[in-house]
Short mmCIF file of N, CA and C in Angstrom, two decimals:
data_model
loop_
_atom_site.label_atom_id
_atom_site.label_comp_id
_atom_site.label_asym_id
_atom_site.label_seq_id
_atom_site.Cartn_x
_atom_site.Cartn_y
_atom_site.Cartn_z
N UNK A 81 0.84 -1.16 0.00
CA UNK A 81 0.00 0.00 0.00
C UNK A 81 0.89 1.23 0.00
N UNK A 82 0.25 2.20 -0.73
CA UNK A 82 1.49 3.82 -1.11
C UNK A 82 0.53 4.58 -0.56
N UNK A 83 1.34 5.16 0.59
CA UNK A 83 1.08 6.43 1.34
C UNK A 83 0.21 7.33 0.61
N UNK A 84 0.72 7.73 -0.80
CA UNK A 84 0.24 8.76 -0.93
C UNK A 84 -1.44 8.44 -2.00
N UNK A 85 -1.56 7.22 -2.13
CA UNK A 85 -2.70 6.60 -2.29
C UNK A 85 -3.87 7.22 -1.10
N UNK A 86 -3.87 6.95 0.10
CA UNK A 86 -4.40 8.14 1.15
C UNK A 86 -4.63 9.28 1.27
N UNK A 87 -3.55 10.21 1.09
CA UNK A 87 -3.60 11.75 1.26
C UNK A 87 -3.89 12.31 0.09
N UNK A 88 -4.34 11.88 -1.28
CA UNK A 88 -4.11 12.37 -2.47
C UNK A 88 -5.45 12.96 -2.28
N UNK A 89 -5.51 14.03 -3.17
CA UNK A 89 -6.52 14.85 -2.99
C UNK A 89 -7.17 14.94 -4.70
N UNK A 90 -8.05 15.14 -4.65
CA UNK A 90 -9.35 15.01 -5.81
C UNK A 90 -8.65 16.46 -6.77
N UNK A 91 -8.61 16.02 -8.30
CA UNK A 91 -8.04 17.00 -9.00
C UNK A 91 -9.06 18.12 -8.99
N UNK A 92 -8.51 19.16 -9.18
CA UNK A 92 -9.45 20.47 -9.91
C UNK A 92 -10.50 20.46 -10.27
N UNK A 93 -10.40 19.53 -11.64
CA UNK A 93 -11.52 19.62 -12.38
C UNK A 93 -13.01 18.48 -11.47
N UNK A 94 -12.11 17.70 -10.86
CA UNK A 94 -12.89 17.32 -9.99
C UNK A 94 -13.89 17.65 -8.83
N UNK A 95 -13.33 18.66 -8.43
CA UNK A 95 -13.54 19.79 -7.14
C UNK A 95 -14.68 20.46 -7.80
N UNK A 96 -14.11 21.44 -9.03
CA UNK A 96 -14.99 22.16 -9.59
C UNK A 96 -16.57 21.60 -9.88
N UNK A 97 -16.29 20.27 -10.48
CA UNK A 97 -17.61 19.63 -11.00
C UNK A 97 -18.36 19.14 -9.48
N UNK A 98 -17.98 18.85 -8.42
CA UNK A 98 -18.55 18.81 -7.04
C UNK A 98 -19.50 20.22 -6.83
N UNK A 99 -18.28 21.00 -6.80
CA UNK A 99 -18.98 22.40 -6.69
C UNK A 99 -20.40 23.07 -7.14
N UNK A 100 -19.92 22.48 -8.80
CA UNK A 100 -21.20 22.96 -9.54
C UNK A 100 -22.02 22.49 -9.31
N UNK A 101 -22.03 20.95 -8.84
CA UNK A 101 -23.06 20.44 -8.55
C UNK A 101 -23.70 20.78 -7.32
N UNK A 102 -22.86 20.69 -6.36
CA UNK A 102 -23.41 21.29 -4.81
C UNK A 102 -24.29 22.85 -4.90
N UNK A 103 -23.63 23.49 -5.84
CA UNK A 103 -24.43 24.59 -6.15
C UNK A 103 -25.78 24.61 -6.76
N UNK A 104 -25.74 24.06 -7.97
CA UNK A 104 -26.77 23.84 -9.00
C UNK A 104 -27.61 23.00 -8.00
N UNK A 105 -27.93 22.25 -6.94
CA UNK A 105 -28.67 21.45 -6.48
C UNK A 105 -29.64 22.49 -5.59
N UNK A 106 -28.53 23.28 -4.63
CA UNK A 106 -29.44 24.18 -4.19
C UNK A 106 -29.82 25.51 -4.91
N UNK A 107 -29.82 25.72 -5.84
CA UNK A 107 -30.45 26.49 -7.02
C UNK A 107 -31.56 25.85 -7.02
N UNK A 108 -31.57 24.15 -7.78
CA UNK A 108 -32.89 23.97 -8.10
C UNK A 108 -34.06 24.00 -6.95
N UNK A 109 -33.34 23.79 -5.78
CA UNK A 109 -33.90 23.28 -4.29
C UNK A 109 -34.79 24.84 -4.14
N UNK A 110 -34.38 26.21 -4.17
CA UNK A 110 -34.59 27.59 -3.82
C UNK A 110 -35.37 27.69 -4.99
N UNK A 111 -35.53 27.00 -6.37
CA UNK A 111 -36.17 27.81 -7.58
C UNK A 111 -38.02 26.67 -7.47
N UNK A 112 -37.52 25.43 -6.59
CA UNK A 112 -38.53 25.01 -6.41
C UNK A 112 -39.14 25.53 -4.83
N UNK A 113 -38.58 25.76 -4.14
CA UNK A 113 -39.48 26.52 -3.35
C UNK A 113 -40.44 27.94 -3.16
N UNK A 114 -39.51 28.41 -4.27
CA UNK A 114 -39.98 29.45 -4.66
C UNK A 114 -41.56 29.70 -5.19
N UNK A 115 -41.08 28.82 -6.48
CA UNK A 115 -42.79 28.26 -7.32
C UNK A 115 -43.81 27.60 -6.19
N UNK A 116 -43.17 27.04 -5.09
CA UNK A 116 -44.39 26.54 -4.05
C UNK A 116 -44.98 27.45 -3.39
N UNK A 117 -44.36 28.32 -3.66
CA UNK A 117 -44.18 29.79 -2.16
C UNK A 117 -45.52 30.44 -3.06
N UNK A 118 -45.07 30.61 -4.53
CA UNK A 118 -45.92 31.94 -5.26
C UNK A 118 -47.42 30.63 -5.76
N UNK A 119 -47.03 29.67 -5.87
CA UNK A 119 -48.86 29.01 -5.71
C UNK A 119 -49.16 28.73 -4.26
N UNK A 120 -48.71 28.29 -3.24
CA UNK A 120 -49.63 28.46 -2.19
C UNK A 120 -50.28 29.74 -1.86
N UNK A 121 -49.35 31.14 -2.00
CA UNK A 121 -49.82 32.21 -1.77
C UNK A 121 -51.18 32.39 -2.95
N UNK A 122 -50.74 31.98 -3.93
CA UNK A 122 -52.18 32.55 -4.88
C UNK A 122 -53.34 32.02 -4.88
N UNK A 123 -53.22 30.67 -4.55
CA UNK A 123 -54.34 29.97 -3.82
C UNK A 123 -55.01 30.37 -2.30
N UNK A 124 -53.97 30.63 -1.22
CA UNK A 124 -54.45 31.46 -0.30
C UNK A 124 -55.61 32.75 -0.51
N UNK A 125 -54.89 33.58 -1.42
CA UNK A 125 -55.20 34.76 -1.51
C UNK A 125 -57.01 34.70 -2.60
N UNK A 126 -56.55 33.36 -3.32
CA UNK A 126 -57.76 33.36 -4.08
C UNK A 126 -59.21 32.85 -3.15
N UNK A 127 -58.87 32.11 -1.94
CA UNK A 127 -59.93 31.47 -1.78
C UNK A 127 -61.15 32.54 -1.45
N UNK A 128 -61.01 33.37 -0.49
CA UNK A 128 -62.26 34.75 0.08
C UNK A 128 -62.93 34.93 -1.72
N UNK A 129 -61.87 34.87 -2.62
CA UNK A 129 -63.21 35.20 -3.85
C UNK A 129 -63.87 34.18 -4.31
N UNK A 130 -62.90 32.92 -4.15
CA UNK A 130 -63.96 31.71 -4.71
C UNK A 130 -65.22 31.71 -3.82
N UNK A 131 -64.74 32.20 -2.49
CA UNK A 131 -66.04 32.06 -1.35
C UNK A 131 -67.27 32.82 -2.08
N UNK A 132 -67.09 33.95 -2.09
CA UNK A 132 -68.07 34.91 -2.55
C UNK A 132 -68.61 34.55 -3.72
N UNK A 133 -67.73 33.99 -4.65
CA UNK A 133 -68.25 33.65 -5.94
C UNK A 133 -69.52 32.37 -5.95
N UNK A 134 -68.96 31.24 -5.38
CA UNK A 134 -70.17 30.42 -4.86
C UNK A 134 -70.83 30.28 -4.29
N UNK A 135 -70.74 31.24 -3.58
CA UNK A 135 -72.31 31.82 -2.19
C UNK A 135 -73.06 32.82 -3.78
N UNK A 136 -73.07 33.65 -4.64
CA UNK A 136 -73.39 34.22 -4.94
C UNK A 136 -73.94 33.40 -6.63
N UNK A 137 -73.41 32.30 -6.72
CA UNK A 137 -73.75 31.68 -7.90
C UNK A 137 -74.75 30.51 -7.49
N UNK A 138 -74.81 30.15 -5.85
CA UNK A 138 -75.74 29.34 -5.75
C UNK A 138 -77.15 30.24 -5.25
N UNK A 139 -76.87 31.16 -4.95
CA UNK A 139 -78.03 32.16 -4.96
C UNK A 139 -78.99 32.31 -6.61
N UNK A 140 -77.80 32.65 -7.76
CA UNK A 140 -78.29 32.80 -8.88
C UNK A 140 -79.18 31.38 -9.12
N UNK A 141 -78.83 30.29 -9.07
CA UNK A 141 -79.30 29.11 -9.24
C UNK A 141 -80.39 28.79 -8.56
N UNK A 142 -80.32 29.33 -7.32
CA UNK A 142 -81.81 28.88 -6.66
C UNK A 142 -82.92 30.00 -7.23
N UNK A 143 -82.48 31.33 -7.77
CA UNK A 143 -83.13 31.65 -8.32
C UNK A 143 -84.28 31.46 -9.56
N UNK A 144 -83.36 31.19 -10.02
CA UNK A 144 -83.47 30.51 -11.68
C UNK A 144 -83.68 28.84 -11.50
N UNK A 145 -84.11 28.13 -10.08
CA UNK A 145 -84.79 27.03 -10.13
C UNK A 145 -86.17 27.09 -9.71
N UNK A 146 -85.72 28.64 -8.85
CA UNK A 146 -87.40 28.42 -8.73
C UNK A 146 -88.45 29.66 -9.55
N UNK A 147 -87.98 29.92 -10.73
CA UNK A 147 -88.30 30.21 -11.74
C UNK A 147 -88.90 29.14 -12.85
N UNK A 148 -87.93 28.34 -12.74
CA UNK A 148 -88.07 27.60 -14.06
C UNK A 148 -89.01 26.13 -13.03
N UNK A 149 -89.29 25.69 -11.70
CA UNK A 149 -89.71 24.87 -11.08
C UNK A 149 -89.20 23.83 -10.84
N UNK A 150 -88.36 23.98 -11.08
CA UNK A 150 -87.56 22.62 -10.75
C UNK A 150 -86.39 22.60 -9.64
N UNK A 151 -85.73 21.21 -8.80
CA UNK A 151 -85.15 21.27 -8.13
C UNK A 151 -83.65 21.85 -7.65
N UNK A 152 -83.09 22.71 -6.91
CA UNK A 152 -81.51 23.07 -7.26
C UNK A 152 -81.15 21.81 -6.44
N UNK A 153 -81.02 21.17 -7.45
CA UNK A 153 -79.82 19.88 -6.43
C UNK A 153 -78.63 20.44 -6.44
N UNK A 154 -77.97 20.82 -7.36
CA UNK A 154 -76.52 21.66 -7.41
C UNK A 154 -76.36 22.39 -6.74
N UNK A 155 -76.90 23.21 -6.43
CA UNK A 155 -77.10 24.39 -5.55
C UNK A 155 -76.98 23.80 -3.78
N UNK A 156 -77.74 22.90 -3.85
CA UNK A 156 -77.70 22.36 -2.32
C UNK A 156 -75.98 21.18 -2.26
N UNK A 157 -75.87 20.91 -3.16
CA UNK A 157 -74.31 20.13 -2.78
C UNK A 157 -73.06 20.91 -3.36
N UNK A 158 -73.54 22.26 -3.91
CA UNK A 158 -72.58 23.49 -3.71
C UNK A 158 -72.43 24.26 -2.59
N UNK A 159 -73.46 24.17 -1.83
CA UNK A 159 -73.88 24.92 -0.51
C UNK A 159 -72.82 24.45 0.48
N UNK A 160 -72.93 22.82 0.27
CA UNK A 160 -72.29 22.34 1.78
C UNK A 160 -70.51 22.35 1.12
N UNK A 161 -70.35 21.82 -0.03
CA UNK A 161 -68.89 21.91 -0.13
C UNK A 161 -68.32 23.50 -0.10
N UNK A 162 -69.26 24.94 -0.33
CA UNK A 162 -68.78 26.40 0.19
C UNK A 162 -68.73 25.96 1.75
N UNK A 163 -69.73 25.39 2.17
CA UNK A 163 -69.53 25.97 3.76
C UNK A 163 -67.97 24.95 4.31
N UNK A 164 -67.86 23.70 4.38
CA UNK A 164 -67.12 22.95 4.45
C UNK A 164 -65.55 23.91 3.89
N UNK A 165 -65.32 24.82 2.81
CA UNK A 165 -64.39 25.15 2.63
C UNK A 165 -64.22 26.83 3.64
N UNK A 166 -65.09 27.22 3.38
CA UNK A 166 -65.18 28.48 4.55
C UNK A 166 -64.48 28.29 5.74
N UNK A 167 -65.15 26.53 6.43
CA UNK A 167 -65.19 25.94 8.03
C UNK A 167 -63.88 25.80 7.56
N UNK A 168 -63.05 25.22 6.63
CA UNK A 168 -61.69 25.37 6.98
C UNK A 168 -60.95 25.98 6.62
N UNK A 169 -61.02 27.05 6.06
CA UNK A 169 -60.34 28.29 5.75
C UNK A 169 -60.46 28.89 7.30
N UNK A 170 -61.23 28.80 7.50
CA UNK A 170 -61.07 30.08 9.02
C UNK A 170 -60.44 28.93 9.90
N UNK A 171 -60.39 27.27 9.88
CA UNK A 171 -59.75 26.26 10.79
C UNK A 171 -58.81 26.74 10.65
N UNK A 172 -57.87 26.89 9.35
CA UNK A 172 -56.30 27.48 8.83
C UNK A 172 -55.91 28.54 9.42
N UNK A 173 -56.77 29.44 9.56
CA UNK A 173 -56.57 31.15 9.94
C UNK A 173 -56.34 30.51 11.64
N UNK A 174 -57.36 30.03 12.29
CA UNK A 174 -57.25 30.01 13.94
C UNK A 174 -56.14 29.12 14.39
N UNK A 175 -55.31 28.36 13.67
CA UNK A 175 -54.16 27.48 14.05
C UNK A 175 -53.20 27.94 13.55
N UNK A 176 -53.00 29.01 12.56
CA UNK A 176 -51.80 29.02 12.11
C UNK A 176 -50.81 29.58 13.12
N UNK A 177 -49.85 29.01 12.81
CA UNK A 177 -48.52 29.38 13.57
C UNK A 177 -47.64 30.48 13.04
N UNK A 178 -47.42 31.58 13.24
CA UNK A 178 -46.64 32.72 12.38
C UNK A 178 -45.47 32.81 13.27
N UNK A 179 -44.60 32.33 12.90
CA UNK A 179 -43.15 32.24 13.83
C UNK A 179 -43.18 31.88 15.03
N UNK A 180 -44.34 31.36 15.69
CA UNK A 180 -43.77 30.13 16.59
C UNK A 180 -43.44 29.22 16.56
N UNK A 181 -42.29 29.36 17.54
CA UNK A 181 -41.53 27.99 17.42
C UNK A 181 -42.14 26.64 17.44
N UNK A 182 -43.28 26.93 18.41
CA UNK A 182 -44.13 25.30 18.60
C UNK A 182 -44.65 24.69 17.14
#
């Protein structure tokens, strides 16, 4: 066995291509958190209008069912999946943690 078989150290071009890689990994790591960051926020930010929008479109519908006489079934299993998303939109709001540590 040769000593310097042990202590030899990884060429340049070797180092470098480590590097790039160690770099380029957390590039992709920061460019994908990023894109998670700007759709959770736009989904956040969208839900209060989806709210309004389907409280206000199952209104139109019960309108226009009991116009035309017939049943809003849609309207009633749009009702509970708005309220169900409301009940946990405000669950999200009352638990969230904003820089606590816990």
């Amino acid at each position: 066995m040769h000593p310097y078989l042990i202590t030899a150290k990884p060429g340049r071009i070797r180092r470098t291509l480590t590097v790039l890689r160690r770099w380029s990994v957390r590039a992709l790591a920061l460019a994908v958190m990023t894109v998670l960051g700007v759709v959770v926020l736009t989904v956040r930010c969208a839900r209060p209008i989806v709210n309004y929008l389907a409280t206000r479109l199952i209104f139109l519908e019960l309108w226009a069912a009991q116009r035309l006489g017939r049943p809003p079934v849609s309207g009633f299993v749009g009702a509970g999946i708005t309220d169900e998303f409301v009940a946990e939109f405000h669950r999200a709001r009352q638990h969230a943690t904003a820089g606590s540590p816990t």
